[in-house]
Amino acid sequence: MKKIFLLFVVMLSVSMTFGQYYGLLGKRVIFNIEGTTSPAYVNPNFICQELDARGKDKLGLLSLNFFATPSIEIPLWEQGTIGVGYNFFTSPFEGYQDNLYYRDNPTEPNVYSYTRSFDGHVTAHGFNLYYKQYLGNSKAPVGHYLKINLDCFFPKYVMDGTYTYAKDGEGNLLRDSLTGKLIKQIHGAIPDYLTDSIPPNQHLLYYWPDGEFDPENPYALSSVRSKRSVLLGLKVEYGYDFWPTNFMKLSLGVSLGSTFGGYKGIIKDNDFSGGSRTFQNYAHARILGAYWIQFKLGIGFMPF
């Protein structure tokens, strides 16, 4: 990945030093701010999570994933541009974890196994490199185009649970008597035994990540509460750039793509071999599900 990035920098430098610019009215650099959406019906986003926590119906039009991507783009030749940008993405997800074990009491010799679901969220950021080929008689940076986009995400998942709002016996939402704010109740969270107080009955939880029971580390489950990783993606986009003014453009597009990972976590109810039931795989699957198909709306500026 470093070699690809360095190659892009070299191409950019050569183009800016020796190349002819085919930009609009002699301007050379485009600053873009783009947002993409994709359906999120299986794992709702935070808006739907809030509606669900309040006991309200989810709105299908709000069940969307959102990516935000600022970028810099320059014309490379008469019908092509290159660009570099940065991605931002965050979304909730649910993961199942098997190989959880407990004992009825600390001195009980028998160990029992079970599976439990936890709620968390994944945050992914990272850079992307792209090339845009303008089609037909279009001249960069105006008109129909095909765009090849290479993304590098740095995901971080945190199994911090989700929440509901406390209600009375009649179903009315309860408010804190001092602040007047609605009372939230967290559930489906993995406790962090380094910072959280151990909740009732949680002190008998064990995690068995490698098939070996470790009596010396009974709280190992908290060690998988949060983790960082790397995930690559490749997508192809078809779109149209048009310029309502000489310095500002609007861009519409639709893309299809895939990440190089995440497929193990898609089918949650099946137990695959090779450690598929890991929160990292579920987090990667969440990004993959948001990456397959995306609809883009962008705005760009060419100040110089």
PDB file of C-alpha atoms in Angstrom:
ATOM      1  CA  MET A   1       0.000   0.000   0.000  1.00  0.00           C
ATOM      2  CA  LYS A   2       2.885   2.391   0.710  1.00  0.00           C
ATOM      3  CA  LYS A   3       4.283   1.698  -2.766  1.00  0.00           C
ATOM      4  CA  ILE A   4       0.910   2.503  -4.358  1.00  0.00           C
ATOM      5  CA  PHE A   5       0.700   5.762  -2.413  1.00  0.00           C
ATOM      6  CA  LEU A   6       4.266   6.727  -3.380  1.00  0.00           C
ATOM      7  CA  LEU A   7       3.503   5.943  -7.049  1.00  0.00           C
ATOM      8  CA  PHE A   8       0.481   8.240  -6.847  1.00  0.00           C
ATOM      9  CA  VAL A   9       2.600  11.037  -5.347  1.00  0.00           C
ATOM     10  CA  VAL A  10       5.184  10.632  -8.127  1.00  0.00           C
ATOM     11  CA  MET A  11       2.471  10.762 -10.818  1.00  0.00           C
ATOM     12  CA  LEU A  12       0.984  13.840  -9.181  1.00  0.00           C
ATOM     13  CA  SER A  13       4.370  15.578  -9.007  1.00  0.00           C
ATOM     14  CA  VAL A  14       5.261  14.781 -12.626  1.00  0.00           C
ATOM     15  CA  SER A  15       1.860  15.967 -13.823  1.00  0.00           C
ATOM     16  CA  MET A  16       2.088  19.240 -11.921  1.00  0.00           C
ATOM     17  CA  THR A  17       5.690  19.823 -13.034  1.00  0.00           C
ATOM     18  CA  PHE A  18       5.689  18.852 -16.709  1.00  0.00           C
ATOM     19  CA  GLY A  19       2.132  18.072 -17.747  1.00  0.00           C
ATOM     20  CA  GLN A  20      -0.348  20.147 -19.634  1.00  0.00           C
ATOM     21  CA  TYR A  21      -3.401  21.052 -17.586  1.00  0.00           C
ATOM     22  CA  TYR A  22      -6.791  20.396 -19.104  1.00  0.00           C
ATOM     23  CA  GLY A  23      -8.755  21.885 -16.245  1.00  0.00           C
ATOM     24  CA  LEU A  24     -11.601  24.341 -16.489  1.00  0.00           C
ATOM     25  CA  LEU A  25     -10.585  27.815 -17.702  1.00  0.00           C
ATOM     26  CA  GLY A  26      -6.934  27.061 -16.926  1.00  0.00           C
ATOM     27  CA  LYS A  27      -7.590  26.183 -13.270  1.00  0.00           C
ATOM     28  CA  ARG A  28      -5.692  23.189 -12.004  1.00  0.00           C
ATOM     29  CA  VAL A  29      -6.805  21.886  -8.605  1.00  0.00           C
ATOM     30  CA  ILE A  30     -10.261  20.673  -7.499  1.00  0.00           C
ATOM     31  CA  PHE A  31     -11.247  20.383  -3.851  1.00  0.00           C
ATOM     32  CA  ASN A  32     -14.100  17.889  -3.380  1.00  0.00           C
ATOM     33  CA  ILE A  33     -16.429  17.135  -0.497  1.00  0.00           C
ATOM     34  CA  GLU A  34     -18.419  13.981  -1.265  1.00  0.00           C
ATOM     35  CA  GLY A  35     -20.951  11.967   0.666  1.00  0.00           C
ATOM     36  CA  THR A  36     -22.180   8.471  -0.195  1.00  0.00           C
ATOM     37  CA  THR A  37     -25.122   6.465   1.115  1.00  0.00           C
ATOM     38  CA  SER A  38     -26.089   2.811   0.949  1.00  0.00           C
ATOM     39  CA  PRO A  39     -29.003   0.762   2.361  1.00  0.00           C
ATOM     40  CA  ALA A  40     -28.716  -0.347   5.996  1.00  0.00           C
ATOM     41  CA  TYR A  41     -31.837  -2.398   6.638  1.00  0.00           C
ATOM     42  CA  VAL A  42     -30.133  -5.345   8.358  1.00  0.00           C
ATOM     43  CA  ASN A  43     -28.149  -3.211  10.808  1.00  0.00           C
ATOM     44  CA  PRO A  44     -29.862   0.169  11.247  1.00  0.00           C
ATOM     45  CA  ASN A  45     -27.806   3.310  11.609  1.00  0.00           C
ATOM     46  CA  PHE A  46     -27.704   5.518  14.693  1.00  0.00           C
ATOM     47  CA  ILE A  47     -30.798   7.467  13.632  1.00  0.00           C
ATOM     48  CA  CYS A  48     -32.873   4.279  13.482  1.00  0.00           C
ATOM     49  CA  GLN A  49     -31.262   3.085  16.699  1.00  0.00           C
ATOM     50  CA  GLU A  50     -32.444   6.253  18.426  1.00  0.00           C
ATOM     51  CA  LEU A  51     -35.984   5.847  17.077  1.00  0.00           C
ATOM     52  CA  ASP A  52     -36.032   2.213  18.174  1.00  0.00           C
ATOM     53  CA  ALA A  53     -34.760   3.119  21.653  1.00  0.00           C
ATOM     54  CA  ARG A  54     -37.622   5.586  22.014  1.00  0.00           C
ATOM     55  CA  GLY A  55     -40.127   2.939  20.935  1.00  0.00           C
ATOM     56  CA  LYS A  56     -40.931   4.668  17.637  1.00  0.00           C
ATOM     57  CA  ASP A  57     -41.243   3.099  14.210  1.00  0.00           C
ATOM     58  CA  LYS A  58     -38.091   3.108  12.108  1.00  0.00           C
ATOM     59  CA  LEU A  59     -38.255   5.061   8.881  1.00  0.00           C
ATOM     60  CA  GLY A  60     -36.991   3.053   5.916  1.00  0.00           C
ATOM     61  CA  LEU A  61     -35.625   6.142   4.187  1.00  0.00           C
ATOM     62  CA  LEU A  62     -33.372   6.760   7.205  1.00  0.00           C
ATOM     63  CA  SER A  63     -31.940   3.212   7.177  1.00  0.00           C
ATOM     64  CA  LEU A  64     -28.800   4.286   5.370  1.00  0.00           C
ATOM     65  CA  ASN A  65     -25.060   4.093   5.814  1.00  0.00           C
ATOM     66  CA  PHE A  66     -23.093   7.288   5.330  1.00  0.00           C
ATOM     67  CA  PHE A  67     -19.519   7.840   4.139  1.00  0.00           C
ATOM     68  CA  ALA A  68     -17.907  11.275   4.061  1.00  0.00           C
ATOM     69  CA  THR A  69     -14.873  11.798   1.797  1.00  0.00           C
ATOM     70  CA  PRO A  70     -12.978  15.062   1.247  1.00  0.00           C
ATOM     71  CA  SER A  71     -10.451  14.838  -1.596  1.00  0.00           C
ATOM     72  CA  ILE A  72      -8.065  16.740  -3.865  1.00  0.00           C
ATOM     73  CA  GLU A  73      -8.178  16.102  -7.617  1.00  0.00           C
ATOM     74  CA  ILE A  74      -6.137  17.333 -10.591  1.00  0.00           C
ATOM     75  CA  PRO A  75      -6.455  16.763 -14.370  1.00  0.00           C
ATOM     76  CA  LEU A  76      -3.843  14.268 -15.537  1.00  0.00           C
ATOM     77  CA  TRP A  77      -4.551  14.514 -19.253  1.00  0.00           C
ATOM     78  CA  GLU A  78      -7.335  15.633 -21.577  1.00  0.00           C
ATOM     79  CA  GLN A  79      -9.845  12.961 -20.443  1.00  0.00           C
ATOM     80  CA  GLY A  80      -8.512  11.810 -17.102  1.00  0.00           C
ATOM     81  CA  THR A  81      -7.990  13.027 -13.556  1.00  0.00           C
ATOM     82  CA  ILE A  82      -6.347  11.545 -10.466  1.00  0.00           C
ATOM     83  CA  GLY A  83      -7.186  12.237  -6.851  1.00  0.00           C
ATOM     84  CA  VAL A  84      -6.459  11.393  -3.237  1.00  0.00           C
ATOM     85  CA  GLY A  85      -8.966  11.610  -0.407  1.00  0.00           C
ATOM     86  CA  TYR A  86      -9.842  10.516   3.095  1.00  0.00           C
ATOM     87  CA  ASN A  87     -12.822   8.413   4.269  1.00  0.00           C
ATOM     88  CA  PHE A  88     -14.932   8.700   7.416  1.00  0.00           C
ATOM     89  CA  PHE A  89     -17.519   6.082   8.414  1.00  0.00           C
ATOM     90  CA  THR A  90     -19.223   4.966  11.625  1.00  0.00           C
ATOM     91  CA  SER A  91     -22.116   2.603  12.219  1.00  0.00           C
ATOM     92  CA  PRO A  92     -23.593   0.291  14.888  1.00  0.00           C
ATOM     93  CA  PHE A  93     -23.605  -3.493  14.504  1.00  0.00           C
ATOM     94  CA  GLU A  94     -24.470  -6.666  16.397  1.00  0.00           C
ATOM     95  CA  GLY A  95     -22.088  -9.576  16.793  1.00  0.00           C
ATOM     96  CA  TYR A  96     -22.443 -13.106  18.120  1.00  0.00           C
ATOM     97  CA  GLN A  97     -19.599 -14.601  20.104  1.00  0.00           C
ATOM     98  CA  ASP A  98     -19.404 -18.298  20.893  1.00  0.00           C
ATOM     99  CA  ASN A  99     -16.774 -20.033  23.026  1.00  0.00           C
ATOM    100  CA  LEU A 100     -17.998 -18.159  26.091  1.00  0.00           C
ATOM    101  CA  TYR A 101     -17.747 -20.177  29.271  1.00  0.00           C
ATOM    102  CA  TYR A 102     -18.931 -19.987  32.854  1.00  0.00           C
ATOM    103  CA  ARG A 103     -18.900 -21.939  36.101  1.00  0.00           C
ATOM    104  CA  ASP A 104     -21.701 -21.987  38.630  1.00  0.00           C
ATOM    105  CA  ASN A 105     -19.250 -20.810  41.271  1.00  0.00           C
ATOM    106  CA  PRO A 106     -15.522 -20.118  41.397  1.00  0.00           C
ATOM    107  CA  THR A 107     -14.734 -23.555  42.818  1.00  0.00           C
ATOM    108  CA  GLU A 108     -16.972 -25.530  40.422  1.00  0.00           C
ATOM    109  CA  PRO A 109     -14.814 -27.923  38.314  1.00  0.00           C
ATOM    110  CA  ASN A 110     -17.310 -28.139  35.439  1.00  0.00           C
ATOM    111  CA  VAL A 111     -17.178 -25.438  32.739  1.00  0.00           C
ATOM    112  CA  TYR A 112     -20.266 -24.718  30.600  1.00  0.00           C
ATOM    113  CA  SER A 113     -20.372 -23.169  27.136  1.00  0.00           C
ATOM    114  CA  TYR A 114     -22.833 -20.710  25.611  1.00  0.00           C
ATOM    115  CA  THR A 115     -23.213 -18.115  22.855  1.00  0.00           C
ATOM    116  CA  ARG A 116     -24.261 -14.519  23.385  1.00  0.00           C
ATOM    117  CA  SER A 117     -24.888 -11.482  21.201  1.00  0.00           C
ATOM    118  CA  PHE A 118     -23.349  -8.106  21.921  1.00  0.00           C
ATOM    119  CA  ASP A 119     -23.949  -4.659  20.466  1.00  0.00           C
ATOM    120  CA  GLY A 120     -21.203  -2.304  19.388  1.00  0.00           C
ATOM    121  CA  HIS A 121     -20.142   0.142  16.747  1.00  0.00           C
ATOM    122  CA  VAL A 122     -17.396   0.334  14.164  1.00  0.00           C
ATOM    123  CA  THR A 123     -15.542   3.478  13.147  1.00  0.00           C
ATOM    124  CA  ALA A 124     -13.474   3.414   9.962  1.00  0.00           C
ATOM    125  CA  HIS A 125     -11.273   6.085   8.475  1.00  0.00           C
ATOM    126  CA  GLY A 126      -8.513   5.942   5.897  1.00  0.00           C
ATOM    127  CA  PHE A 127      -7.244   7.240   2.589  1.00  0.00           C
ATOM    128  CA  ASN A 128      -8.368   6.508  -0.945  1.00  0.00           C
ATOM    129  CA  LEU A 129      -6.699   6.880  -4.352  1.00  0.00           C
ATOM    130  CA  TYR A 130      -8.675   7.144  -7.569  1.00  0.00           C
ATOM    131  CA  TYR A 131      -8.504   7.655 -11.299  1.00  0.00           C
ATOM    132  CA  LYS A 132     -11.411   9.136 -13.328  1.00  0.00           C
ATOM    133  CA  GLN A 133     -11.738   8.459 -17.046  1.00  0.00           C
ATOM    134  CA  TYR A 134     -14.136  10.821 -18.808  1.00  0.00           C
ATOM    135  CA  LEU A 135     -16.215   9.206 -21.528  1.00  0.00           C
ATOM    136  CA  GLY A 136     -17.070  10.060 -25.129  1.00  0.00           C
ATOM    137  CA  ASN A 137     -16.500  13.671 -26.039  1.00  0.00           C
ATOM    138  CA  SER A 138     -16.297  14.740 -22.389  1.00  0.00           C
ATOM    139  CA  LYS A 139     -13.173  16.646 -21.376  1.00  0.00           C
ATOM    140  CA  ALA A 140     -11.825  16.559 -17.830  1.00  0.00           C
ATOM    141  CA  PRO A 141     -13.293  17.616 -15.482  1.00  0.00           C
ATOM    142  CA  VAL A 142     -16.751  17.922 -17.106  1.00  0.00           C
ATOM    143  CA  GLY A 143     -19.201  15.217 -18.170  1.00  0.00           C
ATOM    144  CA  HIS A 144     -19.735  11.478 -17.819  1.00  0.00           C
ATOM    145  CA  TYR A 145     -16.961   9.435 -16.225  1.00  0.00           C
ATOM    146  CA  LEU A 146     -15.869   6.047 -14.895  1.00  0.00           C
ATOM    147  CA  LYS A 147     -13.906   6.123 -11.661  1.00  0.00           C
ATOM    148  CA  ILE A 148     -11.689   3.390 -10.210  1.00  0.00           C
ATOM    149  CA  ASN A 149     -11.296   3.839  -6.462  1.00  0.00           C
ATOM    150  CA  LEU A 150      -8.890   2.051  -4.102  1.00  0.00           C
ATOM    151  CA  ASP A 151      -9.743   2.475  -0.410  1.00  0.00           C
ATOM    152  CA  CYS A 152      -7.729   1.638   2.667  1.00  0.00           C
ATOM    153  CA  PHE A 153      -9.778   1.625   5.882  1.00  0.00           C
ATOM    154  CA  PHE A 154      -8.484   1.532   9.436  1.00  0.00           C
ATOM    155  CA  PRO A 155     -11.493   0.161  11.344  1.00  0.00           C
ATOM    156  CA  LYS A 156     -11.868   0.189  15.094  1.00  0.00           C
ATOM    157  CA  TYR A 157     -14.732  -1.661  16.747  1.00  0.00           C
ATOM    158  CA  VAL A 158     -15.945  -1.108  20.304  1.00  0.00           C
ATOM    159  CA  MET A 159     -18.478  -3.484  21.886  1.00  0.00           C
ATOM    160  CA  ASP A 160     -19.980  -0.846  24.135  1.00  0.00           C
ATOM    161  CA  GLY A 161     -23.604  -1.946  23.855  1.00  0.00           C
ATOM    162  CA  THR A 162     -26.710  -0.100  22.841  1.00  0.00           C
ATOM    163  CA  TYR A 163     -29.391   1.545  24.926  1.00  0.00           C
ATOM    164  CA  THR A 164     -33.103   1.795  25.535  1.00  0.00           C
ATOM    165  CA  TYR A 165     -35.051   4.460  27.373  1.00  0.00           C
ATOM    166  CA  ALA A 166     -36.457   3.570  30.777  1.00  0.00           C
ATOM    167  CA  LYS A 167     -40.266   3.454  30.972  1.00  0.00           C
ATOM    168  CA  ASP A 168     -42.814   3.194  33.723  1.00  0.00           C
ATOM    169  CA  GLY A 169     -45.492   0.523  33.991  1.00  0.00           C
ATOM    170  CA  GLU A 170     -47.727   2.390  31.530  1.00  0.00           C
ATOM    171  CA  GLY A 171     -45.017   2.696  28.906  1.00  0.00           C
ATOM    172  CA  ASN A 172     -44.224   6.371  29.509  1.00  0.00           C
ATOM    173  CA  LEU A 173     -40.612   7.502  29.193  1.00  0.00           C
ATOM    174  CA  LEU A 174     -38.955   8.313  32.505  1.00  0.00           C
ATOM    175  CA  ARG A 175     -36.883  11.446  33.106  1.00  0.00           C
ATOM    176  CA  ASP A 176     -34.160  12.182  35.593  1.00  0.00           C
ATOM    177  CA  SER A 177     -35.569  14.287  38.420  1.00  0.00           C
ATOM    178  CA  LEU A 178     -32.511  16.557  38.538  1.00  0.00           C
ATOM    179  CA  THR A 179     -31.614  17.054  34.882  1.00  0.00           C
ATOM    180  CA  GLY A 180     -34.973  16.402  33.233  1.00  0.00           C
ATOM    181  CA  LYS A 181     -33.257  14.229  30.618  1.00  0.00           C
ATOM    182  CA  LEU A 182     -34.585  10.862  29.504  1.00  0.00           C
ATOM    183  CA  ILE A 183     -33.048   7.950  31.389  1.00  0.00           C
ATOM    184  CA  LYS A 184     -31.002   5.605  29.212  1.00  0.00           C
ATOM    185  CA  GLN A 185     -30.312   1.968  30.000  1.00  0.00           C
ATOM    186  CA  ILE A 186     -27.300   0.262  28.416  1.00  0.00           C
ATOM    187  CA  HIS A 187     -27.538  -3.399  27.431  1.00  0.00           C
ATOM    188  CA  GLY A 188     -25.641  -5.867  25.258  1.00  0.00           C
ATOM    189  CA  ALA A 189     -22.253  -4.431  26.253  1.00  0.00           C
ATOM    190  CA  ILE A 190     -19.022  -6.217  27.070  1.00  0.00           C
ATOM    191  CA  PRO A 191     -17.755  -4.813  30.365  1.00  0.00           C
ATOM    192  CA  ASP A 192     -14.254  -3.415  30.382  1.00  0.00           C
ATOM    193  CA  TYR A 193     -12.846  -4.934  33.527  1.00  0.00           C
ATOM    194  CA  LEU A 194      -9.969  -2.477  33.566  1.00  0.00           C
ATOM    195  CA  THR A 195     -12.242   0.543  33.965  1.00  0.00           C
ATOM    196  CA  ASP A 196     -15.750  -0.684  34.775  1.00  0.00           C
ATOM    197  CA  SER A 197     -17.026  -2.116  37.998  1.00  0.00           C
ATOM    198  CA  ILE A 198     -17.824  -5.806  37.585  1.00  0.00           C
ATOM    199  CA  PRO A 199     -21.618  -6.180  37.246  1.00  0.00           C
ATOM    200  CA  PRO A 200     -23.557  -8.938  39.054  1.00  0.00           C
ATOM    201  CA  ASN A 201     -22.916 -12.459  37.727  1.00  0.00           C
ATOM    202  CA  GLN A 202     -20.367 -11.186  35.207  1.00  0.00           C
ATOM    203  CA  HIS A 203     -17.443 -12.329  37.339  1.00  0.00           C
ATOM    204  CA  LEU A 204     -18.017 -15.907  36.190  1.00  0.00           C
ATOM    205  CA  LEU A 205     -17.630 -15.128  32.471  1.00  0.00           C
ATOM    206  CA  TYR A 206     -14.682 -16.599  30.631  1.00  0.00           C
ATOM    207  CA  TYR A 207     -13.510 -16.255  27.061  1.00  0.00           C
ATOM    208  CA  TRP A 208     -11.855 -19.108  25.198  1.00  0.00           C
ATOM    209  CA  PRO A 209     -10.354 -17.577  22.028  1.00  0.00           C
ATOM    210  CA  ASP A 210      -7.917 -20.345  21.104  1.00  0.00           C
ATOM    211  CA  GLY A 211      -9.630 -23.485  22.394  1.00  0.00           C
ATOM    212  CA  GLU A 212      -7.761 -23.534  25.684  1.00  0.00           C
ATOM    213  CA  PHE A 213      -9.425 -22.638  28.942  1.00  0.00           C
ATOM    214  CA  ASP A 214      -7.282 -20.188  30.880  1.00  0.00           C
ATOM    215  CA  PRO A 215      -8.156 -20.197  34.596  1.00  0.00           C
ATOM    216  CA  GLU A 216      -5.481 -17.572  35.223  1.00  0.00           C
ATOM    217  CA  ASN A 217      -7.238 -15.026  33.003  1.00  0.00           C
ATOM    218  CA  PRO A 218     -10.957 -15.255  33.817  1.00  0.00           C
ATOM    219  CA  TYR A 219     -11.740 -11.789  32.453  1.00  0.00           C
ATOM    220  CA  ALA A 220     -10.166 -12.267  29.029  1.00  0.00           C
ATOM    221  CA  LEU A 221     -13.454 -11.332  27.361  1.00  0.00           C
ATOM    222  CA  SER A 222     -12.688  -7.672  28.027  1.00  0.00           C
ATOM    223  CA  SER A 223      -9.521  -8.031  25.947  1.00  0.00           C
ATOM    224  CA  VAL A 224     -11.655  -8.347  22.775  1.00  0.00           C
ATOM    225  CA  ARG A 225     -13.924  -5.430  23.647  1.00  0.00           C
ATOM    226  CA  SER A 226     -12.055  -3.139  21.257  1.00  0.00           C
ATOM    227  CA  LYS A 227      -9.610  -3.728  18.420  1.00  0.00           C
ATOM    228  CA  ARG A 228      -8.106  -1.975  15.397  1.00  0.00           C
ATOM    229  CA  SER A 229      -7.438  -3.514  11.987  1.00  0.00           C
ATOM    230  CA  VAL A 230      -6.846  -2.746   8.283  1.00  0.00           C
ATOM    231  CA  LEU A 231      -9.338  -3.373   5.459  1.00  0.00           C
ATOM    232  CA  LEU A 232      -8.855  -2.716   1.730  1.00  0.00           C
ATOM    233  CA  GLY A 233     -11.617  -2.021  -0.774  1.00  0.00           C
ATOM    234  CA  LEU A 234     -11.963  -1.567  -4.534  1.00  0.00           C
ATOM    235  CA  LYS A 235     -14.957  -0.044  -6.344  1.00  0.00           C
ATOM    236  CA  VAL A 236     -15.946   1.265  -9.774  1.00  0.00           C
ATOM    237  CA  GLU A 237     -18.171   4.334 -10.040  1.00  0.00           C
ATOM    238  CA  TYR A 238     -20.179   5.788 -12.901  1.00  0.00           C
ATOM    239  CA  GLY A 239     -21.135   9.423 -12.587  1.00  0.00           C
ATOM    240  CA  TYR A 240     -21.483  12.873 -14.042  1.00  0.00           C
ATOM    241  CA  ASP A 241     -19.720  16.130 -13.188  1.00  0.00           C
ATOM    242  CA  PHE A 242     -21.337  19.409 -14.152  1.00  0.00           C
ATOM    243  CA  TRP A 243     -20.422  23.016 -13.369  1.00  0.00           C
ATOM    244  CA  PRO A 244     -23.262  25.424 -12.566  1.00  0.00           C
ATOM    245  CA  THR A 245     -20.607  28.145 -12.140  1.00  0.00           C
ATOM    246  CA  ASN A 246     -17.004  28.516 -13.259  1.00  0.00           C
ATOM    247  CA  PHE A 247     -15.570  27.634  -9.848  1.00  0.00           C
ATOM    248  CA  MET A 248     -18.073  25.144  -8.369  1.00  0.00           C
ATOM    249  CA  LYS A 249     -19.112  21.701  -9.587  1.00  0.00           C
ATOM    250  CA  LEU A 250     -21.770  19.182  -8.573  1.00  0.00           C
ATOM    251  CA  SER A 251     -21.212  15.462  -8.941  1.00  0.00           C
ATOM    252  CA  LEU A 252     -23.645  12.523  -8.990  1.00  0.00           C
ATOM    253  CA  GLY A 253     -22.594   8.892  -9.094  1.00  0.00           C
ATOM    254  CA  VAL A 254     -23.345   5.259  -8.281  1.00  0.00           C
ATOM    255  CA  SER A 255     -20.679   2.662  -7.487  1.00  0.00           C
ATOM    256  CA  LEU A 256     -20.273  -1.087  -7.041  1.00  0.00           C
ATOM    257  CA  GLY A 257     -17.411  -2.537  -5.046  1.00  0.00           C
ATOM    258  CA  SER A 258     -16.116  -4.990  -2.519  1.00  0.00           C
ATOM    259  CA  THR A 259     -13.759  -5.013   0.426  1.00  0.00           C
ATOM    260  CA  PHE A 260     -11.066  -7.668   0.715  1.00  0.00           C
ATOM    261  CA  GLY A 261     -12.558  -9.113   3.881  1.00  0.00           C
ATOM    262  CA  GLY A 262     -15.776  -9.156   5.872  1.00  0.00           C
ATOM    263  CA  TYR A 263     -17.483 -12.106   4.202  1.00  0.00           C
ATOM    264  CA  LYS A 264     -16.981 -14.387   7.203  1.00  0.00           C
ATOM    265  CA  GLY A 265     -19.151 -12.150   9.357  1.00  0.00           C
ATOM    266  CA  ILE A 266     -22.100 -11.784   6.975  1.00  0.00           C
ATOM    267  CA  ILE A 267     -23.981 -14.987   7.880  1.00  0.00           C
ATOM    268  CA  LYS A 268     -24.189 -14.567  11.634  1.00  0.00           C
ATOM    269  CA  ASP A 269     -26.181 -17.689  12.474  1.00  0.00           C
ATOM    270  CA  ASN A 270     -23.711 -20.161  10.957  1.00  0.00           C
ATOM    271  CA  ASP A 271     -20.647 -21.343  12.803  1.00  0.00           C
ATOM    272  CA  PHE A 272     -17.802 -21.407  10.293  1.00  0.00           C
ATOM    273  CA  SER A 273     -14.425 -22.910  10.895  1.00  0.00           C
ATOM    274  CA  GLY A 274     -11.403 -20.710  11.175  1.00  0.00           C
ATOM    275  CA  GLY A 275     -12.646 -18.329  13.857  1.00  0.00           C
ATOM    276  CA  SER A 276     -15.441 -16.634  11.901  1.00  0.00           C
ATOM    277  CA  ARG A 277     -17.318 -15.583  14.985  1.00  0.00           C
ATOM    278  CA  THR A 278     -15.082 -12.719  15.946  1.00  0.00           C
ATOM    279  CA  PHE A 279     -16.138  -9.141  16.474  1.00  0.00           C
ATOM    280  CA  GLN A 280     -13.512  -7.982  13.999  1.00  0.00           C
ATOM    281  CA  ASN A 281     -15.159 -10.084  11.271  1.00  0.00           C
ATOM    282  CA  TYR A 282     -18.574  -8.625  12.133  1.00  0.00           C
ATOM    283  CA  ALA A 283     -17.141  -5.113  12.023  1.00  0.00           C
ATOM    284  CA  HIS A 284     -15.554  -5.796   8.630  1.00  0.00           C
ATOM    285  CA  ALA A 285     -18.867  -7.238   7.421  1.00  0.00           C
ATOM    286  CA  ARG A 286     -20.603  -4.013   8.456  1.00  0.00           C
ATOM    287  CA  ILE A 287     -18.210  -2.005   6.291  1.00  0.00           C
ATOM    288  CA  LEU A 288     -18.553  -4.514   3.440  1.00  0.00           C
ATOM    289  CA  GLY A 289     -22.344  -4.243   3.539  1.00  0.00           C
ATOM    290  CA  ALA A 290     -22.063  -0.469   3.278  1.00  0.00           C
ATOM    291  CA  TYR A 291     -19.509  -0.698   0.470  1.00  0.00           C
ATOM    292  CA  TRP A 292     -21.238  -3.005  -2.049  1.00  0.00           C
ATOM    293  CA  ILE A 293     -23.408  -0.314  -3.612  1.00  0.00           C
ATOM    294  CA  GLN A 294     -23.188   3.421  -2.925  1.00  0.00           C
ATOM    295  CA  PHE A 295     -24.958   6.518  -4.196  1.00  0.00           C
ATOM    296  CA  LYS A 296     -22.852   9.656  -4.249  1.00  0.00           C
ATOM    297  CA  LEU A 297     -23.553  13.364  -4.075  1.00  0.00           C
ATOM    298  CA  GLY A 298     -20.560  15.671  -4.177  1.00  0.00           C
ATOM    299  CA  ILE A 299     -19.627  19.300  -4.406  1.00  0.00           C
ATOM    300  CA  GLY A 300     -16.305  20.574  -5.665  1.00  0.00           C
ATOM    301  CA  PHE A 301     -14.437  23.867  -5.958  1.00  0.00           C
ATOM    302  CA  MET A 302     -11.704  24.871  -8.395  1.00  0.00           C
ATOM    303  CA  PRO A 303     -10.263  28.055  -6.897  1.00  0.00           C
ATOM    304  CA  PHE A 304      -6.986  28.015  -8.827  1.00  0.00           C
TER     305      PHE A 304
END
